[in-house]
Coordinates of C-alpha atoms in Angstrom, one line a residue:
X13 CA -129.8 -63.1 109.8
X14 CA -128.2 -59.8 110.1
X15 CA -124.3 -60.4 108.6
X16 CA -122.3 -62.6 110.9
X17 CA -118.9 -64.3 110.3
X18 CA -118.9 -67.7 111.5
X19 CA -115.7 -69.1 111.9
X20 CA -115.2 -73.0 111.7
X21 CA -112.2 -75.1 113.1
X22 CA -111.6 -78.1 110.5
X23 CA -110.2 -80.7 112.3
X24 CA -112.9 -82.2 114.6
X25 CA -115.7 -80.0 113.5
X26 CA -115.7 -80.0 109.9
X27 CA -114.0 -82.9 109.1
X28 CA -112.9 -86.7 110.9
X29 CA -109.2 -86.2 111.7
X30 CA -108.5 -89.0 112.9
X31 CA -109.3 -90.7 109.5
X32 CA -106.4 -89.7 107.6
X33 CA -104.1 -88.6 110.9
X34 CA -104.0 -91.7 112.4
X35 CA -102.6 -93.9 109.0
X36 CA -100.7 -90.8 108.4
X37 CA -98.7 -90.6 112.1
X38 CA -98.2 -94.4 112.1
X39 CA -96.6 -93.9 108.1
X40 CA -94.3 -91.4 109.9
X41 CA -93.2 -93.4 112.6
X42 CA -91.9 -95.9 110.3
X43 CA -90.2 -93.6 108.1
X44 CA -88.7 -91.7 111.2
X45 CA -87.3 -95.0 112.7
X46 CA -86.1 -96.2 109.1
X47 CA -84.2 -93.1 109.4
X48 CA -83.2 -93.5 112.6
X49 CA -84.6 -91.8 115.1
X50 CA -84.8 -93.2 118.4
X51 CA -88.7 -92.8 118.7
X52 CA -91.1 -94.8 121.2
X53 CA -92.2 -98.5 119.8
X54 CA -95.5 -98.0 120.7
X55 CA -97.7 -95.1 120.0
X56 CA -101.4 -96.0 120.4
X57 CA -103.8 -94.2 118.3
X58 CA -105.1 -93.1 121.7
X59 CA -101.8 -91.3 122.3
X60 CA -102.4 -89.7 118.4
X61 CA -105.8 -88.7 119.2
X62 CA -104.8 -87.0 122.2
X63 CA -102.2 -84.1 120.6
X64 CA -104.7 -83.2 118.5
X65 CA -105.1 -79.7 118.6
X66 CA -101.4 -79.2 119.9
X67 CA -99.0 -77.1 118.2
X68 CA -96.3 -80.0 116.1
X69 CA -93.5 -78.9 118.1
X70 CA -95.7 -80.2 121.0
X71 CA -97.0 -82.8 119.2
X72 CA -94.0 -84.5 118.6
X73 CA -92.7 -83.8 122.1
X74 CA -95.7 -85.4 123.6
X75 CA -95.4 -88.6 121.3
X76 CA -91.8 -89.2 121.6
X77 CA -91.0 -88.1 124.8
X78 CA -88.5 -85.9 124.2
X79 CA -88.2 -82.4 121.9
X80 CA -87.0 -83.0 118.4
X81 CA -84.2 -80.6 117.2
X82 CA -84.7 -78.2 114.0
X83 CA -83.8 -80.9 111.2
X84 CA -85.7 -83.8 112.8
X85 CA -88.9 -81.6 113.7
X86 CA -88.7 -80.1 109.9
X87 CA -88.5 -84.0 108.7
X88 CA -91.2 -85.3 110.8
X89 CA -93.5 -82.5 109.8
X90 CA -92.8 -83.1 105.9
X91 CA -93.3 -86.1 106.1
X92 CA -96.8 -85.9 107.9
X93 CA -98.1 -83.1 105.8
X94 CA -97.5 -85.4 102.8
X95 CA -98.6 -88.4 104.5
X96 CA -101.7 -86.5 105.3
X97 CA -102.2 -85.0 102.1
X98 CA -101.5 -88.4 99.7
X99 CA -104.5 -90.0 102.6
X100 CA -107.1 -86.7 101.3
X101 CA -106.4 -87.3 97.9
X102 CA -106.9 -91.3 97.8
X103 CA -110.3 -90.4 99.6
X104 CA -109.5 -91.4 102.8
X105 CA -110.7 -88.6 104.8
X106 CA -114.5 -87.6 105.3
X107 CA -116.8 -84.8 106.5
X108 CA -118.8 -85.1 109.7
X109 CA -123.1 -85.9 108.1
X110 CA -124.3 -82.7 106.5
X111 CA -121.5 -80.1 106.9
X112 CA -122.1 -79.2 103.6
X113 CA -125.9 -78.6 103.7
X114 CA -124.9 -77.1 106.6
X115 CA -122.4 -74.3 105.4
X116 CA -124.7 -73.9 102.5
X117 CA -127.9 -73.1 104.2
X118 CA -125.1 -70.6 106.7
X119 CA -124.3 -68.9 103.3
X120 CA -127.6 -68.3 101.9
X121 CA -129.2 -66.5 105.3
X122 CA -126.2 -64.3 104.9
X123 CA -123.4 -65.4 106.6
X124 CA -119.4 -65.4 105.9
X125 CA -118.0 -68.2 106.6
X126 CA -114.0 -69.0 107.2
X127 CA -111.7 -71.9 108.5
X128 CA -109.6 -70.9 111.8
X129 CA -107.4 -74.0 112.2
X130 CA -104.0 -74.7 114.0
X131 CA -103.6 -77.1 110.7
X132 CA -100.6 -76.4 108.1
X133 CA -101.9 -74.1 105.7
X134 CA -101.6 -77.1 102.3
X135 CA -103.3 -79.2 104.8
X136 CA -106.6 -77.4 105.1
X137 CA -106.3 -76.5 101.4
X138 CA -106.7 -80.1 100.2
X139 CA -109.2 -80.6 102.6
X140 CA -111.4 -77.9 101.1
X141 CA -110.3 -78.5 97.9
X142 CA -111.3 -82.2 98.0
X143 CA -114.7 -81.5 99.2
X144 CA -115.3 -78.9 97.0
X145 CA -115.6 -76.7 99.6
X146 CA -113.7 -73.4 98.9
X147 CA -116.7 -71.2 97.8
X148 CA -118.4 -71.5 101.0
X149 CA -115.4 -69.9 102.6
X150 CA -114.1 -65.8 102.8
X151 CA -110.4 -67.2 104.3
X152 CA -108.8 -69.9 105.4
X153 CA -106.7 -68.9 108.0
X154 CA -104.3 -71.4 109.8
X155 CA -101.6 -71.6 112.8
X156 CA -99.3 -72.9 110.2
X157 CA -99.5 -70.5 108.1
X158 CA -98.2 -68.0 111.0
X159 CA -95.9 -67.8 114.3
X160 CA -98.1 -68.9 116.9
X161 CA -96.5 -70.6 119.6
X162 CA -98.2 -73.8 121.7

């Protein structure tokens, strides 16, 4: 294999999102209403599943129904990237079968590898940290860890 740089996203190729997202949205929701913000009763996990991907400005915009402003947007994201990162550490999250032989058999026929994820930049990090998968990778470059808009 002549070099190549493969590039990977995490969330629904590397690794089940919707292990620790799902817990983690549902946690926030609480919190969010114990706060009180007027957010829909019912979110399905269906609903969750279906922002993936989404920018969180859109994310929470499709889920509640309505744009958050800078202070609740800022609250609601804290409060799902440490939902989501307490969820990685306690185990709850898990790799799609054999990404690791996978990335490892990549790396020795040559290749670089590297995360390109719309995820917060502490998110992937735990992620690949958890696994123990940091010295497959060149960079881990994430949405959240620049201006990209939705």
């Amino acid at each position: 294999m002549s070099k190549q740089l493969w590039l990977f996203d995490m969330d629904g190729t590397l690794f089940e999102t919707e292990r620790v997202a799902i817990p983690a949205f549902h946690e926030v929701f609480v919190k969010l209403r114990s706060e009180g913000l007027e957010i829909p009763e019912k979110i399905t996990d269906k609903q969750i599943t279906g922002v993936f991907g989404y920018t969180h400005e859109r994310i929470w915009a499709e889920l509640f129904g309505r744009s958050l402003n800078q202070q609740e947007q800022a609250l609601a994201d804290e409060l799902l990237l440490k939902a989501e990162l307490e969820l990685i550490a306690k185990g709850q999250g898990v790799l799609y079968p054999e990404v690791k032989e996978t990335l490892w058999q990549l790396r020795e026929l040559g290749a670089s590898l590297a995360v390109a994820s719309n995820g917060m930049p502490d998110y992937i990090a735990a992620i690949v940290d958890y696994f123990e998968l940091r010295d497959f990778f060149v960079g881990l470059y994430t949405a959240g860890g620049y201006q990209v808009n939705s």
